[in-house]
Amino acid sequence: MPKGFIITKWTEDKGLVVQIKYPESISVDLDDMMRIFYAHITGAGEAGNVFVRLEKARSNVSSHFTGMESDNPYMINLMLELGEYPEIYGEKILEEINQDIINYLSQIDQNPENAPDLVRDLVKYLKDSLFLLERLENLSKEQKLAQIYSGEKTRTILDILQERARSKRELQGVLEQKLGRLISNLDIVLDPFVKTDMIRQDWVEGSSDILLFLKSDFAIMRIPPEKIVELAKENKPDPKIAEKYLETARNFFKDYEPNEEDNLKIASIMINPDIYDYIVLFREKPYPLKKIPKGPGESFETISALMRRLEENGIITVLEDKTGMKWVFLLTDVIAEQFYPEYLIEKIRQDFVEGILKKDIAIKHLDILENAYSK
Amino acid sequence: MVSYNFIREGIDFSPLVIGLTIGLVGLVIGIGAYQLYFKYPPTVRKIRKLRKKIRKNKGSKTITLNSYNEKINNIYQHKTESLKTPQSESEIFQKDSIKK
């Protein structure tokens, strides 16, 4: 579970200064903060992310630095438990949180007269972000697949393993080459693959390293929401609105084709726990707009913002019935569908014939695929 | 007084025995074929055949199975069935080129 945020700023006169921390009770050791700062500036002081283990504070820290060349060099430090790594939350979400925090800090710097209110907003944002990160530790299997797709590292790993089985060392090398950066903790990055039973880690006699075999694959796409379509065919909630809904859905899917850009959008929506909860809710039946159940602590404004985001992304549609009441319908269900990777069988044959794949590895992968099929 | 002794010929069981033997052998072959081969889905049979060839360092012909894109296309077609009407069958629910 994340412990909290500590935001520090580098100043010419006072050095490193703690700006904001949440929760207030979180302890700050300036020596530790300096260690993190040095970790950043030894990389030429550029904007970027580092991961530091603090033995004394019994914490891991995922830190983002705005860079020495920025107007106000800030470090946004997410304090984690020892043994926790930022990769478990997915790459995208931490990037978004860091960017939002930087936006708040910029506003505070540019509007000192409004600083107290802006600081209050930022502290609330930090609190909400911590709650979000806690929820990200408990994603459903479908969300974990979406997390794999939405992260550049994990998506690239999937691409690599779709070609053929690799040893961990080989995978790390290819991954670093493709991404142009070092990958520090491959086991943590592979975590969602293990949890969703997509890969098998095994050893082949004569090999010096553990090998990774893909045994399941998945696709992200939009599909017609089955229950809602069935209800509409039964003229529910009423015939006029049901007909309007079916026409809207048919028109959408007439022009829709799964593509990477849209899939990335869908994936980032699915891994947001608040939004995903509403998608799961709307899969069951349409809701009158005024009767959408609220989550704990959710205000009308929060729900409105979520509904707007869902509508803008073509996930929901709002239709009026004959009485003028507005109903929220799930227009497109967003899914991460797992399937058996039968295409690998021919790839194994081809790679073996071309001498790219060793015999023992080919046989082991076929064993794994046979067992995976039987299940 | 005339007495008749009917000489009864022994019942010929040989067609029955032959038939039963053939039946039994057929049954054993059938059960064996099912247990060793037909019980397994076609994909598993292809895996086993390929594995056997690889063990013997032999080449084999191209194995015809769904490619990645074909698989996704099949999933998409199946999932969009619910929206199809007789009129819309010919519309672009047929996505021939769904790519990764």
XYZ file of C-alpha atoms in Angstrom:
475
model
C 0.000 0.000 0.000
C 1.463 3.432 -0.879
C 2.478 5.464 2.157
C 2.081 8.950 0.736
C 3.517 11.773 -1.342
C 6.383 14.110 -0.507
C 6.927 17.010 -2.906
C 10.259 18.772 -2.647
C 11.718 21.709 -4.498
C 15.309 22.605 -5.257
C 16.113 26.225 -4.424
C 19.396 28.018 -4.964
C 19.447 29.609 -1.519
C 18.011 26.919 0.758
C 18.750 23.803 -1.228
C 16.137 21.070 -1.056
C 12.909 22.177 0.617
C 9.818 20.128 1.421
C 6.835 21.867 -0.194
C 3.898 19.605 0.456
C 3.412 16.189 1.943
C 0.406 13.950 2.272
C -0.520 12.553 4.703
C 0.796 15.166 7.126
C 2.006 12.419 9.440
C 4.450 10.998 6.892
C 8.012 11.444 8.126
C 10.608 13.145 5.965
C 14.311 12.603 6.302
C 16.184 15.298 4.396
C 19.178 13.021 3.931
C 16.918 10.546 2.167
C 15.449 13.331 0.030
C 18.981 14.384 -0.932
C 19.800 10.807 -1.906
C 16.833 10.804 -4.237
C 17.875 14.191 -5.614
C 21.396 12.918 -6.333
C 19.905 9.897 -8.102
C 18.144 12.342 -10.433
C 20.993 14.758 -11.042
C 23.572 12.067 -11.715
C 21.485 11.494 -14.821
C 22.562 14.969 -16.035
C 19.740 16.603 -14.092
C 17.165 15.965 -16.801
C 13.491 15.512 -16.205
C 12.689 11.908 -15.516
C 11.906 9.109 -13.124
C 14.081 7.221 -10.675
C 13.427 4.438 -8.234
C 15.304 4.462 -4.929
C 15.323 2.079 -2.001
C 15.643 3.792 1.398
C 16.738 1.307 4.017
C 16.575 3.757 6.943
C 13.060 4.926 6.087
C 12.045 1.348 5.234
C 10.581 2.685 2.000
C 10.828 2.404 -1.736
C 10.451 5.688 -3.571
C 9.220 6.283 -7.085
C 10.350 9.813 -7.843
C 9.657 12.134 -10.766
C 11.903 15.166 -11.313
C 10.869 18.125 -13.449
C 14.533 18.788 -14.289
C 17.087 21.470 -13.354
C 16.172 23.426 -16.473
C 12.537 23.817 -15.393
C 11.497 27.133 -13.806
C 11.026 25.467 -10.437
C 12.726 22.082 -10.131
C 10.289 19.861 -8.262
C 10.593 16.254 -7.171
C 7.376 14.337 -6.740
C 8.132 11.388 -4.475
C 5.650 8.553 -4.112
C 6.592 6.710 -0.917
C 5.963 2.976 -1.044
C 6.451 0.038 1.277
C 9.668 -1.922 0.896
C 8.867 -4.659 -1.594
C 6.384 -2.473 -3.464
C 7.223 -1.229 -6.933
C 5.575 1.477 -9.043
C 5.096 -0.961 -11.945
C 2.227 -2.655 -10.113
C 0.123 0.430 -10.759
C 0.898 0.500 -14.476
C 3.051 3.061 -16.278
C 0.307 5.328 -17.521
C -1.438 6.104 -14.259
C 1.706 7.357 -12.488
C 2.600 9.503 -15.500
C -0.859 11.054 -15.399
C -0.729 11.659 -11.642
C 2.740 13.253 -11.880
C 1.604 15.488 -14.727
C -1.501 16.592 -12.805
C 0.615 17.407 -9.738
C 3.021 19.445 -11.883
C 0.045 21.370 -13.286
C -1.138 22.173 -9.758
C 2.374 23.282 -8.756
C 2.646 25.512 -11.827
C -0.655 27.144 -10.970
C 0.513 27.733 -7.397
C 3.734 29.344 -8.657
C 1.920 31.538 -11.160
C -0.915 32.582 -8.828
C 0.619 33.176 -5.382
C -2.465 35.135 -4.292
C -4.589 32.002 -4.724
C -1.954 29.701 -3.260
C -3.892 28.619 -0.118
C -6.895 27.422 -2.166
C -4.694 25.783 -4.774
C -2.637 24.020 -2.113
C -5.872 22.747 -0.549
C -6.970 21.434 -3.970
C -3.576 19.792 -4.460
C -3.703 18.096 -1.061
C -7.175 16.763 -1.904
C -5.812 15.538 -5.232
C -2.942 13.761 -3.459
C -5.435 12.118 -1.109
C -7.648 10.966 -4.003
C -4.587 9.710 -5.902
C -3.455 7.597 -2.953
C -6.932 6.093 -2.751
C -6.836 5.399 -6.492
C -3.428 3.725 -6.219
C -4.686 1.505 -3.396
C -7.576 0.432 -5.593
C -5.189 -0.288 -8.437
C -3.690 -3.049 -6.340
C -6.994 -4.916 -6.620
C -7.836 -4.874 -10.299
C -10.002 -7.560 -11.898
C -8.458 -9.976 -14.406
C -9.990 -8.013 -17.265
C -8.474 -4.805 -15.899
C -5.075 -6.469 -15.492
C -5.180 -7.371 -19.195
C -6.079 -3.768 -20.005
C -3.144 -2.707 -17.821
C -0.816 -4.899 -19.887
C -2.103 -3.296 -23.079
C -1.928 0.277 -21.811
C 1.690 0.115 -20.622
C 4.416 0.574 -23.231
C 6.757 -1.906 -21.487
C 4.132 -4.599 -21.036
C 2.719 -4.114 -24.534
C 6.197 -4.505 -25.976
C 6.818 -7.640 -23.903
C 3.616 -9.114 -25.327
C 4.751 -8.285 -28.880
C 8.114 -9.971 -28.221
C 6.616 -13.130 -26.714
C 4.065 -13.362 -29.529
C 7.052 -13.962 -31.814
C 8.603 -16.803 -29.799
C 9.660 -17.922 -26.330
C 12.597 -16.028 -24.827
C 14.867 -16.341 -21.855
C 14.508 -13.591 -19.260
C 17.900 -12.141 -20.129
C 17.105 -12.165 -23.830
C 13.717 -10.570 -23.214
C 15.288 -7.828 -21.121
C 17.873 -7.113 -23.825
C 15.313 -6.959 -26.628
C 12.965 -4.861 -24.492
C 15.672 -2.332 -23.609
C 16.703 -2.134 -27.248
C 13.144 -1.514 -28.451
C 12.329 1.040 -25.763
C 15.726 2.750 -25.685
C 15.961 2.655 -21.886
C 17.083 0.385 -19.077
C 14.571 -1.910 -17.425
C 15.463 -2.334 -13.779
C 13.033 -4.916 -12.463
C 11.721 -7.300 -15.115
C 9.997 -9.604 -12.606
C 7.743 -6.783 -11.427
C 6.937 -5.805 -15.012
C 5.998 -9.450 -15.713
C 3.680 -9.524 -12.685
C 0.386 -8.916 -14.599
C 1.332 -11.615 -17.136
C 1.758 -14.119 -14.310
C -1.434 -13.054 -12.520
C -3.524 -13.405 -15.689
C -1.935 -16.797 -16.468
C -0.679 -15.562 -19.830
C 2.852 -16.877 -19.530
C 4.608 -19.863 -18.108
C 8.084 -19.537 -16.669
C 10.015 -22.738 -17.079
C 13.473 -24.156 -17.484
C 14.801 -26.323 -20.271
C 17.693 -28.655 -19.658
C 20.898 -27.139 -20.905
C 19.596 -23.595 -20.561
C 21.249 -21.242 -18.093
C 18.211 -19.012 -17.704
C 14.487 -19.273 -17.065
C 12.436 -19.154 -20.249
C 9.156 -17.338 -20.770
C 6.476 -19.031 -22.861
C 3.295 -17.329 -23.985
C 0.323 -19.648 -23.423
C -2.586 -17.249 -23.685
C -3.228 -14.058 -25.615
C -5.911 -11.394 -25.553
C -7.566 -8.710 -27.601
C -9.088 -5.403 -26.540
C -12.152 -4.268 -28.440
C -15.573 -2.690 -28.242
C -18.569 -4.967 -28.646
C -22.336 -4.537 -28.404
C -23.368 -4.941 -24.746
C -25.168 -8.249 -24.824
C -27.699 -7.769 -22.017
C -28.596 -4.230 -23.052
C -29.183 -5.308 -26.660
C -31.360 -8.208 -25.473
C -33.375 -5.869 -23.245
C -33.817 -3.443 -26.141
C -35.043 -6.287 -28.376
C -37.646 -6.940 -25.658
C -38.612 -3.229 -25.920
C -37.239 -2.337 -22.507
C -37.376 0.196 -20.884
C -39.928 1.267 -23.490
C -40.395 0.484 -27.204
C -39.521 3.935 -28.569
C -36.282 4.356 -26.656
C -35.350 0.706 -27.240
C -35.675 1.192 -30.999
C -33.635 4.393 -30.814
C -30.952 2.576 -28.857
C -30.713 -0.325 -31.323
C -30.448 2.123 -34.217
C -27.706 4.077 -32.419
C -25.787 0.893 -31.624
C -26.071 -0.445 -35.188
C -24.894 2.872 -36.607
C -21.910 2.881 -34.270
C -20.786 -0.640 -35.113
C -21.346 -0.142 -38.828
C -18.406 2.298 -38.821
C -16.353 0.806 -36.008
C -13.188 -1.206 -36.522
C -10.854 -2.185 -33.659
C -7.548 -0.300 -33.982
C -4.588 0.382 -31.715
C -5.344 4.039 -31.052
C -8.892 3.309 -29.929
C -7.773 0.227 -28.007
C -5.294 2.303 -26.002
C -8.092 4.706 -25.148
C -10.347 1.829 -24.075
C -7.581 0.238 -22.013
C -6.857 3.436 -20.067
C -10.585 3.776 -19.347
C -10.824 0.180 -18.134
C -8.002 0.488 -15.625
C -9.613 3.467 -13.942
C -11.456 1.800 -11.033
C -14.177 4.476 -10.784
C -15.025 4.359 -14.460
C -14.788 0.572 -14.648
C -17.287 0.230 -11.784
C -19.811 2.195 -13.856
C -19.158 0.144 -16.974
C -19.845 -3.038 -14.973
C -23.011 -1.422 -13.605
C -24.271 -0.331 -17.014
C -23.650 -3.790 -18.493
C -26.657 -5.043 -16.552
C -29.340 -2.510 -17.570
C -29.932 1.096 -18.612
C -30.347 3.649 -15.821
C -32.326 6.879 -15.641
C -29.730 9.654 -15.499
C -31.045 10.934 -12.199
C -31.013 7.501 -10.600
C -27.454 6.411 -11.260
C -26.141 4.898 -8.027
C -23.353 6.891 -6.406
C -20.146 5.338 -5.179
C -18.923 6.120 -1.647
C -17.792 9.725 -1.378
C -18.836 10.527 -4.929
C -20.466 13.877 -5.492
C -22.855 14.849 -8.280
C -19.988 16.709 -9.971
C -17.742 13.629 -9.859
C -20.415 11.434 -11.404
C -21.192 14.060 -14.046
C -17.515 14.240 -14.984
C -17.317 10.449 -15.243
C -20.475 10.273 -17.347
C -19.153 13.005 -19.626
C -15.913 11.117 -20.116
C -17.817 7.907 -20.884
C -20.056 9.682 -23.379
C -17.174 11.486 -25.101
C -15.437 8.153 -25.556
C -18.494 6.457 -27.028
C -18.943 4.081 -24.091
C -22.401 5.319 -23.113
C -25.194 7.133 -24.891
C -27.938 9.204 -23.276
C -31.399 8.887 -24.818
C -34.744 10.438 -23.950
C -37.887 8.413 -23.582
C -41.378 9.619 -24.537
C -41.804 11.337 -21.140
C -38.579 13.305 -21.643
C -36.699 11.297 -19.026
C -33.049 10.764 -19.890
C -31.661 7.246 -19.791
C -28.055 6.138 -19.778
C -27.387 3.155 -22.023
C -24.129 1.311 -22.412
C -23.447 1.857 -26.118
C -20.225 -0.143 -26.397
C -19.003 -2.727 -23.941
C -15.216 -2.595 -23.659
C -13.643 -5.975 -23.206
C -10.293 -7.667 -22.902
C -10.976 -11.112 -24.331
C -8.450 -13.869 -23.702
C -7.963 -16.534 -26.330
C -5.797 -19.525 -27.115
C -2.746 -18.512 -29.223
C -2.980 -21.253 -31.850
C -0.989 -19.074 -34.264
C 2.086 -19.921 -32.135
C 2.012 -23.539 -33.307
C 2.863 -22.622 -36.893
C 5.402 -20.026 -35.638
C 7.167 -22.716 -33.616
C 7.269 -25.004 -36.636
C 8.618 -22.232 -38.861
C 11.216 -21.044 -36.341
C 12.442 -24.583 -35.756
C 12.746 -25.288 -39.492
C 14.643 -22.003 -39.978
C 16.973 -22.825 -37.097
C 15.871 -19.834 -35.009
C 14.338 -21.945 -32.264
C 16.147 -24.776 -30.472
C 14.571 -28.219 -30.398
C 14.143 -28.456 -26.605
C 12.551 -25.020 -26.386
C 10.197 -25.809 -29.282
C 9.144 -29.070 -27.623
C 8.678 -27.412 -24.237
C 6.515 -24.678 -25.762
C 4.398 -27.278 -27.573
C 3.980 -29.184 -24.262
C 2.807 -25.976 -22.604
C 0.419 -25.158 -25.438
C -1.028 -28.688 -25.357
C -1.681 -28.440 -21.611
C -3.108 -24.943 -22.013
C -5.557 -26.187 -24.646
C -6.770 -29.031 -22.497
C -7.675 -26.580 -19.741
C -41.089 -101.934 -35.148
C -39.121 -99.248 -36.659
C -37.149 -96.890 -34.572
C -35.617 -93.797 -35.814
C -32.490 -92.291 -34.494
C -32.141 -88.779 -35.532
C -28.544 -87.928 -35.975
C -28.388 -84.373 -34.947
C -25.576 -82.422 -36.509
C -23.555 -80.196 -34.106
C -24.554 -76.517 -34.235
C -22.018 -74.575 -36.275
C -20.787 -71.741 -34.029
C -17.994 -70.674 -36.360
C -19.841 -67.756 -38.042
C -20.770 -66.501 -34.606
C -17.234 -66.829 -33.337
C -15.809 -65.170 -36.421
C -18.332 -62.411 -36.192
C -17.693 -61.837 -32.517
C -13.955 -61.902 -33.016
C -14.159 -59.372 -35.819
C -16.478 -57.280 -33.699
C -14.212 -57.474 -30.703
C -11.111 -56.630 -32.716
C -12.989 -53.739 -34.325
C -14.092 -52.529 -30.921
C -10.567 -52.680 -29.539
C -9.215 -50.843 -32.572
C -11.998 -48.278 -32.330
C -11.461 -47.709 -28.618
C -7.717 -47.575 -29.135
C -8.038 -45.120 -31.999
C -10.370 -42.963 -29.937
C -8.195 -43.046 -26.822
C -4.947 -42.438 -28.670
C -6.099 -40.066 -31.384
C -9.702 -38.997 -31.930
C -10.316 -38.096 -28.286
C -8.043 -35.105 -28.746
C -9.188 -31.960 -30.482
C -7.712 -31.312 -33.950
C -5.425 -28.570 -32.584
C -3.924 -30.905 -29.988
C -3.436 -33.555 -32.667
C -1.525 -31.028 -34.740
C 0.643 -30.152 -31.732
C 1.411 -33.806 -31.070
C 2.220 -34.478 -34.706
C 4.527 -31.466 -34.878
C 6.247 -32.388 -31.622
C 6.899 -35.890 -32.945
C 8.438 -34.461 -36.109
C 10.613 -32.023 -34.161
C 11.847 -34.804 -31.857
C 12.950 -36.686 -34.942
C 14.474 -33.512 -36.407
C 12.143 -33.766 -39.334
C 10.575 -30.922 -41.212
C 6.832 -30.692 -41.636
C 4.333 -28.926 -43.832
C 2.763 -25.606 -42.956
C 0.126 -26.016 -40.284
C -3.112 -24.306 -41.141
C -4.528 -22.544 -38.114
C -6.014 -19.112 -37.484
C -3.498 -16.299 -37.585
C -3.587 -13.642 -34.859
C -5.692 -11.259 -36.964
C -8.052 -14.027 -38.088
C -8.612 -15.037 -34.469
C -9.484 -11.485 -33.418
C -11.759 -11.135 -36.415
C -13.580 -14.347 -35.436
C -14.023 -13.133 -31.879
C -15.356 -9.783 -33.107
C -17.785 -11.419 -35.556
C -19.104 -13.702 -32.849
C -19.537 -10.861 -30.356
C -21.408 -8.640 -32.805
C -23.920 -11.369 -33.737
C -26.495 -9.966 -31.320
C -26.819 -6.730 -33.302
C -27.240 -8.337 -36.688
C -30.542 -8.242 -38.503
C -31.286 -9.860 -41.855
C -30.845 -6.404 -43.446
C -27.576 -5.644 -41.721
C -25.977 -9.004 -42.602
C -24.549 -7.542 -45.741
C -23.419 -4.319 -44.096
C -19.999 -3.711 -42.733
C -20.266 -6.001 -39.705
C -17.997 -8.123 -41.859
C -14.626 -6.712 -40.891
C -12.259 -8.530 -43.182
C -9.182 -6.666 -42.171
C -9.175 -6.315 -38.407
C -5.577 -5.800 -37.497
C -3.645 -5.599 -34.226
